[in-house]
XYZ file of C-alpha atoms in Angstrom:
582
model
C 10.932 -264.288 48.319
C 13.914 -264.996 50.339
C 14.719 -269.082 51.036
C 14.102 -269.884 54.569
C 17.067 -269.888 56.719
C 16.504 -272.341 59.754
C 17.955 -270.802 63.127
C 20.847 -273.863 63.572
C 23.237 -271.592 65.222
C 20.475 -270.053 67.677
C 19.387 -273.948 68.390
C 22.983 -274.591 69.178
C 23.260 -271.751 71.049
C 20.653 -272.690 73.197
C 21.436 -276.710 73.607
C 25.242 -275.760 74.540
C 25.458 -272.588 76.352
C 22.150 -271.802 77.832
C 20.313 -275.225 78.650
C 23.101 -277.417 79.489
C 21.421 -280.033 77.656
C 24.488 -282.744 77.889
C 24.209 -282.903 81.205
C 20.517 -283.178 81.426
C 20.180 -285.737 79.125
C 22.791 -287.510 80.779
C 20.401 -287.376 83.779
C 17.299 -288.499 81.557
C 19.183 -291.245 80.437
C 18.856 -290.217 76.690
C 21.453 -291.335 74.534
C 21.677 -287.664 72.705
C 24.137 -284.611 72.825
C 24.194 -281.492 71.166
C 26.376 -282.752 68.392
C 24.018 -285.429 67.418
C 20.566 -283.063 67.888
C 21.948 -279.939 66.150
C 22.835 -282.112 63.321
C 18.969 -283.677 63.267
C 17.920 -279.882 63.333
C 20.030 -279.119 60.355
C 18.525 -281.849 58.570
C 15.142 -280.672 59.473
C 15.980 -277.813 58.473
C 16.621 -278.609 54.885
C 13.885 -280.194 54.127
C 11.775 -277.611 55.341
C 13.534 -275.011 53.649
C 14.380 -276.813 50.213
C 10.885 -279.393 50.254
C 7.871 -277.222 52.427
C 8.506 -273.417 51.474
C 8.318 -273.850 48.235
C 4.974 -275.357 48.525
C 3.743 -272.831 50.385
C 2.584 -270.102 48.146
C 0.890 -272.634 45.728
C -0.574 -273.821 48.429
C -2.140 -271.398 49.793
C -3.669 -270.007 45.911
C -5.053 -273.644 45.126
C -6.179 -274.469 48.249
C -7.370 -278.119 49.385
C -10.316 -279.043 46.848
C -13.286 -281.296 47.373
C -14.888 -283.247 44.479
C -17.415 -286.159 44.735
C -16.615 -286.722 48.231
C -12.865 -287.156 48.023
C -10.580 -284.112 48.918
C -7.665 -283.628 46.875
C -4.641 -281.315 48.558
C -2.548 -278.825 46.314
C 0.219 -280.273 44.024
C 3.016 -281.270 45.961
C 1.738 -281.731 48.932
C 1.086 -285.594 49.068
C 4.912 -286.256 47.167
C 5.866 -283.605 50.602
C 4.022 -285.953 53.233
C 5.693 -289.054 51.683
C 8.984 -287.508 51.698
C 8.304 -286.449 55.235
C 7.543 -289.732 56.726
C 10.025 -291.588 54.786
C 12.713 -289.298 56.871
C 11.307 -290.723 59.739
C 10.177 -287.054 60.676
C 6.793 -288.285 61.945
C 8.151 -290.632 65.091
C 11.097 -288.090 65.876
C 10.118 -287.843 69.406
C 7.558 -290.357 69.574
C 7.792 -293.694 71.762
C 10.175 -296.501 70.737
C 7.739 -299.379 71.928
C 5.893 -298.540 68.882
C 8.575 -297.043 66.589
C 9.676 -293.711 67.489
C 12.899 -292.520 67.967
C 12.238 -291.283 71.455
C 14.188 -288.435 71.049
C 13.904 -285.114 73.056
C 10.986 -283.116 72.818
C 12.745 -279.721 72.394
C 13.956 -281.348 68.752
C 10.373 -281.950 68.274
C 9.230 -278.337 69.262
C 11.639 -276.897 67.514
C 10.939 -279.159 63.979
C 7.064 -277.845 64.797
C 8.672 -274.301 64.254
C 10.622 -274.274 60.851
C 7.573 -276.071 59.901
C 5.252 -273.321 60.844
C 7.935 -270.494 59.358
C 7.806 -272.569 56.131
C 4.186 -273.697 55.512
C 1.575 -273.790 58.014
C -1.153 -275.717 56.393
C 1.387 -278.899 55.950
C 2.635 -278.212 59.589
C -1.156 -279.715 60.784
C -0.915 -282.814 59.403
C 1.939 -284.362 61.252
C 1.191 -282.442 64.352
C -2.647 -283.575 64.501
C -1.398 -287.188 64.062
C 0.835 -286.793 67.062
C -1.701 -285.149 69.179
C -3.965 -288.358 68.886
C -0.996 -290.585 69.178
C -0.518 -289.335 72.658
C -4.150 -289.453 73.481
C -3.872 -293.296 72.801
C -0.774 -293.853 74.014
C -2.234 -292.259 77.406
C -6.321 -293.517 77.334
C -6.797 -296.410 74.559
C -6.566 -300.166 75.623
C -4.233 -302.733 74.760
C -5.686 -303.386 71.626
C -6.410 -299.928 70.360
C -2.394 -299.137 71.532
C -1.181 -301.856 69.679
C -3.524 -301.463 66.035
C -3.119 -297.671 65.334
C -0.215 -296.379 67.363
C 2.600 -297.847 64.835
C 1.453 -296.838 61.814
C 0.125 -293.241 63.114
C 4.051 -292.950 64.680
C 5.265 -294.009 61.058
C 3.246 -291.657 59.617
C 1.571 -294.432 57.002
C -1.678 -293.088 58.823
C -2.936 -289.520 59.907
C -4.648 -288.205 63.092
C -7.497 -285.594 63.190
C -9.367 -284.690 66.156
C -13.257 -284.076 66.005
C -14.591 -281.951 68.881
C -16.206 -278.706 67.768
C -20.013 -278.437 66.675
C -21.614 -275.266 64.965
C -23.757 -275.175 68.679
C -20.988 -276.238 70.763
C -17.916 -274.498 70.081
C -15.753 -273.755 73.681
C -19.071 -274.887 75.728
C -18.525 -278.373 75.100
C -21.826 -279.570 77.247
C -23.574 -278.250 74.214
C -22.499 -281.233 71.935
C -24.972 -283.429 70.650
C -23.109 -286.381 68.518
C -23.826 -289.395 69.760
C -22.691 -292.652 70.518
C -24.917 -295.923 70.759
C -23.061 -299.661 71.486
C -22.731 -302.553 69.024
C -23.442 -306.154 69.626
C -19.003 -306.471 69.626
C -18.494 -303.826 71.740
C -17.542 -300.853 69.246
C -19.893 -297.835 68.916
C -22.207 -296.640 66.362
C -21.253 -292.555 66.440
C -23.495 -290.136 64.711
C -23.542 -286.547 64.265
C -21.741 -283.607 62.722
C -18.562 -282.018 63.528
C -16.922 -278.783 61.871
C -13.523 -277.488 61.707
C -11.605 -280.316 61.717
C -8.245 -280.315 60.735
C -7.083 -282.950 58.417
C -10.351 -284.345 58.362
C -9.721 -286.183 54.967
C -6.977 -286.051 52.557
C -5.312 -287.801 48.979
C -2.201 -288.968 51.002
C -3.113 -292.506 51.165
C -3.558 -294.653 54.493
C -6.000 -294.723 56.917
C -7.330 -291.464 59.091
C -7.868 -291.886 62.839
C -10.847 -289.515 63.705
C -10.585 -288.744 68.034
C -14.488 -287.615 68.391
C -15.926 -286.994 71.141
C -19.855 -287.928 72.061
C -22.582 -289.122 74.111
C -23.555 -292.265 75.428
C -27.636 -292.725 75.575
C -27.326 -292.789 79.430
C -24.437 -289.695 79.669
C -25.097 -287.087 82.512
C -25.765 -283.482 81.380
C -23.179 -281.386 80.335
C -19.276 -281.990 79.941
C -19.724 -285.039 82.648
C -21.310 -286.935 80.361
C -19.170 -286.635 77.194
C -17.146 -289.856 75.901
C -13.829 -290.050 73.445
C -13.941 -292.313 70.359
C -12.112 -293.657 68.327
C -13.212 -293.430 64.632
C -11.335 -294.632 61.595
C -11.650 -293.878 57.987
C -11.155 -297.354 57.011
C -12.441 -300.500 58.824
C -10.435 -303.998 58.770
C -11.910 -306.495 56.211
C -11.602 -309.829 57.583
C -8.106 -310.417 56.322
C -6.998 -307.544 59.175
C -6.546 -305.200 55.974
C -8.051 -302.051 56.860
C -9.986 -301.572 53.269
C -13.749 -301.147 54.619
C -15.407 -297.556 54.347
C -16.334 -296.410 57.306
C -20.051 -294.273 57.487
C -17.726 -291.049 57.597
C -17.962 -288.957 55.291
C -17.223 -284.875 54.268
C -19.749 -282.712 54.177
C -17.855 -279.464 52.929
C -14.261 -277.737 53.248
C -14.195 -274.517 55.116
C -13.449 -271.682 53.140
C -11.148 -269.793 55.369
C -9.295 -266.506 55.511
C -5.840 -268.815 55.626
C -4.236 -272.054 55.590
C -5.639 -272.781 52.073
C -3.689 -275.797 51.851
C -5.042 -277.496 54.941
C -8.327 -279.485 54.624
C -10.861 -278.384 57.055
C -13.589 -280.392 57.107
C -17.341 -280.302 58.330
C -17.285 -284.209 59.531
C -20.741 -286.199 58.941
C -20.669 -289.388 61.253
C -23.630 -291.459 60.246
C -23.686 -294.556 62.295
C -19.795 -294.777 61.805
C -17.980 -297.494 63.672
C -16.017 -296.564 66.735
C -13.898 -297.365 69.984
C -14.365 -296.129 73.620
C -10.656 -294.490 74.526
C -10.552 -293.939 78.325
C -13.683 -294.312 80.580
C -16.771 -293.364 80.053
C -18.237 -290.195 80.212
C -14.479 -289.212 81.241
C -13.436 -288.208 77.529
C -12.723 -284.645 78.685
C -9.604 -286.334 80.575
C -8.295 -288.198 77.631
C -9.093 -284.988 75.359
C -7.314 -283.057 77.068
C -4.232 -285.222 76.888
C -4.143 -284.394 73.487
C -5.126 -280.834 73.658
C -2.218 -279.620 75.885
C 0.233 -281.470 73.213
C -1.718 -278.824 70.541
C -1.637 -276.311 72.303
C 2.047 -275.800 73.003
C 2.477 -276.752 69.006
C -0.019 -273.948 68.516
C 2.249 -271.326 70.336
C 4.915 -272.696 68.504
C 3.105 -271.786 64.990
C 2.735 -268.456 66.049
C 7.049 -268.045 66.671
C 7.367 -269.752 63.661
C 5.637 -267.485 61.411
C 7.171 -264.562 63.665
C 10.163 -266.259 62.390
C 9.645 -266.472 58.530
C 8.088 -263.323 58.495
C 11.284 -261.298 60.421
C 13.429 -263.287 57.649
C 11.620 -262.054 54.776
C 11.186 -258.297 56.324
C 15.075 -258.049 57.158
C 16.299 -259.071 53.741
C 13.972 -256.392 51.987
C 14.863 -253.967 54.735
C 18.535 -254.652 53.558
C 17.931 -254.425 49.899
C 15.034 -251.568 49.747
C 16.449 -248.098 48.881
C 13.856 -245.416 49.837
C 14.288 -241.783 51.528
C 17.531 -239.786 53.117
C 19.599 -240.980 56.003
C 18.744 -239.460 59.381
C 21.317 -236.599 58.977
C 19.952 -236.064 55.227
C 23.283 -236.079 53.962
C 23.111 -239.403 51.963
C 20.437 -240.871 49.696
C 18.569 -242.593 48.995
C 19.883 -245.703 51.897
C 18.681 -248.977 52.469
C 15.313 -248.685 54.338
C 17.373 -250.992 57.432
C 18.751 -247.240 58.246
C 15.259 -245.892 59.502
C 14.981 -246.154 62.963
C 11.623 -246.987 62.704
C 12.274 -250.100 60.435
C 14.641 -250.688 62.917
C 12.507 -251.036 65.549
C 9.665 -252.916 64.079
C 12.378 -255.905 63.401
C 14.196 -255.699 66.532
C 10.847 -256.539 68.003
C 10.072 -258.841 66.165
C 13.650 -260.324 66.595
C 13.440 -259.601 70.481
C 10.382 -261.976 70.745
C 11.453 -264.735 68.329
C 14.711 -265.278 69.579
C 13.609 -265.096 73.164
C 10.104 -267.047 72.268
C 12.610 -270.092 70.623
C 13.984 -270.420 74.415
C 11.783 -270.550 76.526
C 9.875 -272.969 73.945
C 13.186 -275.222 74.385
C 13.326 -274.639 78.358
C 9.224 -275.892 78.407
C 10.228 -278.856 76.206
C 13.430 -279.718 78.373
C 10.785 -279.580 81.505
C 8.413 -281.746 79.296
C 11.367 -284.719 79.296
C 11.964 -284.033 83.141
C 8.518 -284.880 83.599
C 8.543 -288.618 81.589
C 12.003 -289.265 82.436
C 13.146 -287.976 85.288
C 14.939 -290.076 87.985
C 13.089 -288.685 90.624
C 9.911 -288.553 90.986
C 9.091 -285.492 92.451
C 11.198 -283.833 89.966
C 8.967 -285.382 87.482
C 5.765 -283.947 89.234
C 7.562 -280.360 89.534
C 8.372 -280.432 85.681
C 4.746 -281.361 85.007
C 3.835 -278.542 86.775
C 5.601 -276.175 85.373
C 4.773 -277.857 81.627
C 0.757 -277.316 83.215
C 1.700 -273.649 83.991
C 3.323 -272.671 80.833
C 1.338 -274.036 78.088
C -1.684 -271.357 78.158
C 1.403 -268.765 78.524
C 2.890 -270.032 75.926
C -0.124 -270.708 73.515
C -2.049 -267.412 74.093
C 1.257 -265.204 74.223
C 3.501 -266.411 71.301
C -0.029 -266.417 68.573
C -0.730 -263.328 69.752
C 2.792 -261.905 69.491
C 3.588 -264.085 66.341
C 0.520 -262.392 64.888
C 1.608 -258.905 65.537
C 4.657 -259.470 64.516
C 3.514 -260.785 61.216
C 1.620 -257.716 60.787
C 5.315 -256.057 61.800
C 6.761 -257.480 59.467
C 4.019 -257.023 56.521
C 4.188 -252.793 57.243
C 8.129 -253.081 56.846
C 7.463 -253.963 53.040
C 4.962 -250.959 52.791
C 2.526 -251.026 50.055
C 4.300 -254.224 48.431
C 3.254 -255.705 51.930
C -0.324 -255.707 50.378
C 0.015 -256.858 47.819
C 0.164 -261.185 47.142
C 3.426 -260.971 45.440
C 5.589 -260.847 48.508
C 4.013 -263.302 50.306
C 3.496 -261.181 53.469
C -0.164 -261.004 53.569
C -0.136 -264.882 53.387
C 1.744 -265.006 56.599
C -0.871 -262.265 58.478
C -3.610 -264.580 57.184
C -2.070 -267.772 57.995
C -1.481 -266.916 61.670
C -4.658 -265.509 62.564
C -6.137 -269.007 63.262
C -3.555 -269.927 65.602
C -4.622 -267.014 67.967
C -8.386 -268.803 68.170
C -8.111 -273.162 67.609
C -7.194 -275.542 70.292
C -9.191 -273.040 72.501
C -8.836 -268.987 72.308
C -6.506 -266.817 73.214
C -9.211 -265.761 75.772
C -9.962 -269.003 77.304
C -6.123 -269.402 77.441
C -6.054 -266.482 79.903
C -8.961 -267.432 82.030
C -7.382 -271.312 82.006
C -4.238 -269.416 83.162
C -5.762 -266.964 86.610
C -8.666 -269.338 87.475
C -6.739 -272.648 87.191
C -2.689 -272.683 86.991
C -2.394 -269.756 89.402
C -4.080 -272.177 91.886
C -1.977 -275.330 91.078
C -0.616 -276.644 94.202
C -2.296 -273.832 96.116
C -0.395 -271.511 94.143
C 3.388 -273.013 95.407
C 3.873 -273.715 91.159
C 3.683 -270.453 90.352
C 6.119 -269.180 93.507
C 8.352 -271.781 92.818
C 9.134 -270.342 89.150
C 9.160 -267.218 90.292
C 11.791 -268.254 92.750
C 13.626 -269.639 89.714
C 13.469 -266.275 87.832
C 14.451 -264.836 90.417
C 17.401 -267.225 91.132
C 18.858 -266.965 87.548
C 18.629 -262.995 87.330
C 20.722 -262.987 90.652
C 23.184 -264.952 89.007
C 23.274 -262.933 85.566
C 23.242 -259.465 87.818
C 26.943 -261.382 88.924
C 28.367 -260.064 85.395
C 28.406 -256.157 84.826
C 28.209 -256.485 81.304
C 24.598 -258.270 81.913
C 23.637 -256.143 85.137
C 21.051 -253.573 83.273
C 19.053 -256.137 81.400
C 19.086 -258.471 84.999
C 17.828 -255.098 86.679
C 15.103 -254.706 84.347
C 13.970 -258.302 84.523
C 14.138 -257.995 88.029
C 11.342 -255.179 88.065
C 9.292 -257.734 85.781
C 9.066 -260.199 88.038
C 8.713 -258.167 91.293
C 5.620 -256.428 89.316
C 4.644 -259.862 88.424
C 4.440 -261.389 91.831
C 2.810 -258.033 93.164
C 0.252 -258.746 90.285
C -0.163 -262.736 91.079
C -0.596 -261.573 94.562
C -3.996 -259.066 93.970
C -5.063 -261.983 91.781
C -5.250 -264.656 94.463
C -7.242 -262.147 96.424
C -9.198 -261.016 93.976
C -13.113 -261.225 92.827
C -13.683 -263.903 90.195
C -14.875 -261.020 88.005
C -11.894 -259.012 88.781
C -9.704 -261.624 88.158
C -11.333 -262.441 84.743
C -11.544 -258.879 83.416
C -7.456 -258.681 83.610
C -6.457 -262.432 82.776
C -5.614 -261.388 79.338
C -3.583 -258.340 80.239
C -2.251 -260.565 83.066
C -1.275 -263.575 80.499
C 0.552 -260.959 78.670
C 2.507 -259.788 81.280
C 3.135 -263.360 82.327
C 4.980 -264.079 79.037
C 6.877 -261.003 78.519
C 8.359 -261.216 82.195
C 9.264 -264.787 81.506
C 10.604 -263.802 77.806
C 12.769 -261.248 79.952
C 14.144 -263.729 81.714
C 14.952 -266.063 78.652
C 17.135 -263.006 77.269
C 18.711 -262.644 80.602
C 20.059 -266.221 80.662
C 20.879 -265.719 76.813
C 22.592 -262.340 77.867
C 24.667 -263.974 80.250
C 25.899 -266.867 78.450
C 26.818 -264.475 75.248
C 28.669 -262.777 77.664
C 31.497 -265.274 78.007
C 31.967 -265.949 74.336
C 33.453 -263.864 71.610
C 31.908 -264.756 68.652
C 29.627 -261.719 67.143
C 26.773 -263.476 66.505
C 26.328 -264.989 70.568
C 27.251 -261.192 70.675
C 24.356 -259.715 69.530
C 21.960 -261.276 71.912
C 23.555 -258.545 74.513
C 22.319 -256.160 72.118
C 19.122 -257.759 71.738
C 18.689 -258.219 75.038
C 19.090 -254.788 75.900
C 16.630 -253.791 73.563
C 13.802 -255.857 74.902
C 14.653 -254.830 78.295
C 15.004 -250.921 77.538
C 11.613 -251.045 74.859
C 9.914 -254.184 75.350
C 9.764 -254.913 79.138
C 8.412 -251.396 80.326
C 5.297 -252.587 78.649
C 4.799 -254.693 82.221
C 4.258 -251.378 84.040
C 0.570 -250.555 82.483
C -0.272 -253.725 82.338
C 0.029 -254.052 85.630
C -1.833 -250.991 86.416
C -4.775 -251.810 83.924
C -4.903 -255.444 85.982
C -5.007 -253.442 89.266
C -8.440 -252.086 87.886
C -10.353 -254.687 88.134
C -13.643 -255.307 86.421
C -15.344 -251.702 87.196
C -14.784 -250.024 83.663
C -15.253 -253.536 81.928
C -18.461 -254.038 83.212
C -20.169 -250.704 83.589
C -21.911 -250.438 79.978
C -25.211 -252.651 80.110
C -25.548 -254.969 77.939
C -28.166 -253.783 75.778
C -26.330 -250.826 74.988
C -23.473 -252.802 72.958
């Protein structure tokens, strides 16, 4: 297997030429430059490359292991987390006040991916933790803030969230755990929870549980559901936090992929808890941590894209099989089919193009804490609110298929566990259906985000597309791929148009084809930016982003054209088969 080479030169590329980002930090009032985050990113990139990859593949054929109760990760993986959080890795972008380095959240996103390229299943851990750091950060108290947020920035403790229930999966009224007060105002929580994440490990420290429940006097359905706060380990009445809670593991998961990550069915029996947020408003507070996942969910989906194009273009280079095209020389490197060719230059064509607008989301992400202004803050949330389903639903789904790219490249030693290829179709399947499906994604997308602001968010980044592909159409070296991104978004405002006017029904039976065509108009505009700023350098690698711009905009982008007219359909076809004929 080829060692993992982390995409420094494509993150610079970005931070310097495309994004501008010394200026906007300047603006932000971060004390960062390119200089200073390209050389985090290279660090970040050597431990993932030298410390997670090799992990991986042990990982994922021992698996996470439960014995007596206790749940014991593969070897390596515990010596990895300590490693990790010794870095400081863990508070990278997290908040100063209680020891993060506040640093921008693109470095954060973009950590999440070489992560995900190298080893998935250790990815979770960190990222989990984070998720429920911002959920307290935003909804806990005082008190809560100030006992679990430093040592769950510092890593010393873990994060898992605890939603789902075997009769309560996306319907979340269904849930039945429940949560009855204590004389000192904590909460007794009972019931069971499955697939959770990081449930329990052998890392050492605590593990902050985020579960979500009923109050005896909740409202029906998702009005009456609360967010708790349930750790592992109680404090002992030195402040030590030594005390068992009633938590325990009921069983690991035994899952098509991510071996290596401990997913738990969660038994709460009258386990010790905090309110976060209001009552019967833990939705809200959920859903702070949620959209944090969710983008970091997308972001597994390019990073396997990623690892997988590396290890398909190295045995592409290096694989001698059948005659050149003109039959004249053989046997040639298997990089000389044109149909090799084209399975990694899509691949390459959504990574590359996936990586930026990932960046440009995060960059919005800071505009919307940090901002000067505020209604430049509120536009950037906006736009952060529009883009995440985009970005989760689109970038799994693509980062799946292009695994699966990626695997057929290798052929029959694609199969097989020796290459690792298979791990990386198996590993990225989940991504496609946690943190809410694919499916849900789209629906969250047309019902909701369309209508944010009576639909003036989604004009107004239209109007940006638009802006930027005027500007690129300047060059004539860049005027083809602007032209062609140009059709994307016309065809993508006619679509978003018939939406707003459309039946619910209607609407629903295309979101997923319309989510699609979302993200590959907006990954059209990504290259067009990237098109234009390779255009005034010289070097041959910025140069190849013309090339591989072209490409997605001669093969990739044309794809926008049925969508659109399978959209256009509406629900007719969908629905016409009764039900009882499935």
């Amino acid at each position: 297997m080829a060692i993992y080479s982390p995409p420094i030169l494509d993150y610079h590329f970005l931070l310097q030429h495309v994004f501008d980002f010394d200026a906007e930090m300047q603006i932000l009032g971060k004390d960062v430059d390119t200089e200073l985050a390209t050389a985090v990113l290279e660090e970040a990139g050597k431990l993932c490359s030298e410390c997670l990859q090799p992990l991986n593949r042990e990982g994922d054929e021992h698996g996470s292991r439960l014995s007596d109760g206790a749940v014991t990760t593969p070897p390596g993986f515990a010596a990895a987390y300590r490693k990790f959080t010794t870095g400081g890795w863990t508070s990278l972008s997290a908040d100063p006040e209680y020891g993060g380095q506040g640093l921008p959240f693109v470095l954060q996103l973009w950590l999440d991916e070489m992560m995900s390229a190298t080893n998935l299943s250790f990815a979770l851990f960190p990222s989990l933790t984070r998720g429920a750091s911002e959920a307290i950060a935003a909804h806990g108290d005082e008190v809560l803030r100030a006992t679990y947020l430093p040592h769950l920035v510092s890593g010393s403790w873990t994060g898992a969230m605890a939603l789902t229930e075997s009769d309560a999966g996306t319907d979340l009224a269904l849930l039945k755990t429940r949560a009855t007060s204590n004389p000192d105002g904590s909460y007794a929580i009972t019931g069971t929870k499955i697939f959770i994440s990081s449930g329990d490990h052998d890392f050492g420290g605590n593990i902050v549980h985020l579960v979500l429940a009923r109050l005896p006097d909740a409202p029906p359905g998702i009005k009456g559901i609360s967010l708790f706060l349930v750790p592992k380990f109680l404090a002992d009445d030195s402040g030590a936090f030594t005390l068992r809670n009633t938590m325990s593991v009921g069983a690991l998961e035994k899952k098509m992929g991510i071996h290596a990550q401990p997913t738990c069915v969660m038994n709460y029996d009258g386990a010790t808890g905090w309110l976060v947020g209001e009552p019967n408003r833990g939705l809200n507070a959920m859903f702070t941590m949620m959209n944090a996942e969710r983008l970091m969910v997308g972001i597994q989906g390019l990073g396997i894209a990623g690892g997988a194009y590396q290890q398909a273009a190295a045995y592409a280079r290096d694989r001698l099989q059948g005659r050149s095209a003109d039959g004249h020389h053989g046997p040639v490197a298997i990089i000389e089919h044109p149909d090799v060719r084209r399975m990694l230059l899509s691949i390459r064509s959504f990574v590359e193009a996936a990586r930026a607008l990932a960046g440009w989301t995060a960059l919005q992400h800071d505009r919307s804490r940090s901002h000067p202004d505020k209604q430049e803050r509120v536009n950037a949330d906006n736009l952060v609110a529009l883009l995440t389903p985009v970005i989760k639903a689109s970038f799994t789904d693509l980062g799946f298929e292009s695994a699966v790219q990626a695997q057929q490249v290798f052929g029959g030693h694609g199969y097989i566990r020796e290459w690792g290829m298979e791990q990386f179709v198996r590993d990225a399947r989940i991504a496609q259906i946690y943190e809410g499906t694919n499916g849900v994604q789209a629906l969250d997308l047309v019902s909701r985000k369309l209508a944010l602001d009576g639909g003036a968010v989604v004009e107004s980044f239209l109007e940006r597309m638009t802006a930027d592909i005027d500007a690129a159409a300047a060059n004539n070296e860049v005027l083809g791929i602007a032209e062609a991104a140009r059709v994307g978004v016309n065809t993508l405002r006619d679509v978003t148009a018939w939406l707003h006017q459309a039946e619910a029904s209607s609407a629903n039976a295309g979101a997923t084809e319309y989510l699609r065509l979302f993200a590959l108009v907006a990954l059209g505009w990504m290259w067009t930016r990237m098109a234009a700023a390779a255009a005034q350098e010289k070097t041959p690698r910025y140069r190849e982003k013309i090339v591989l711009a072209n490409f997605f905009a001669r093969r990739i982008l044309p794809q926008t054209r049925s969508l659109a007219t399978a959209i256009s359909e509406g629900s007719t076809a969908v629905m016409a088969l009764p039900a009882e004929a499935f």
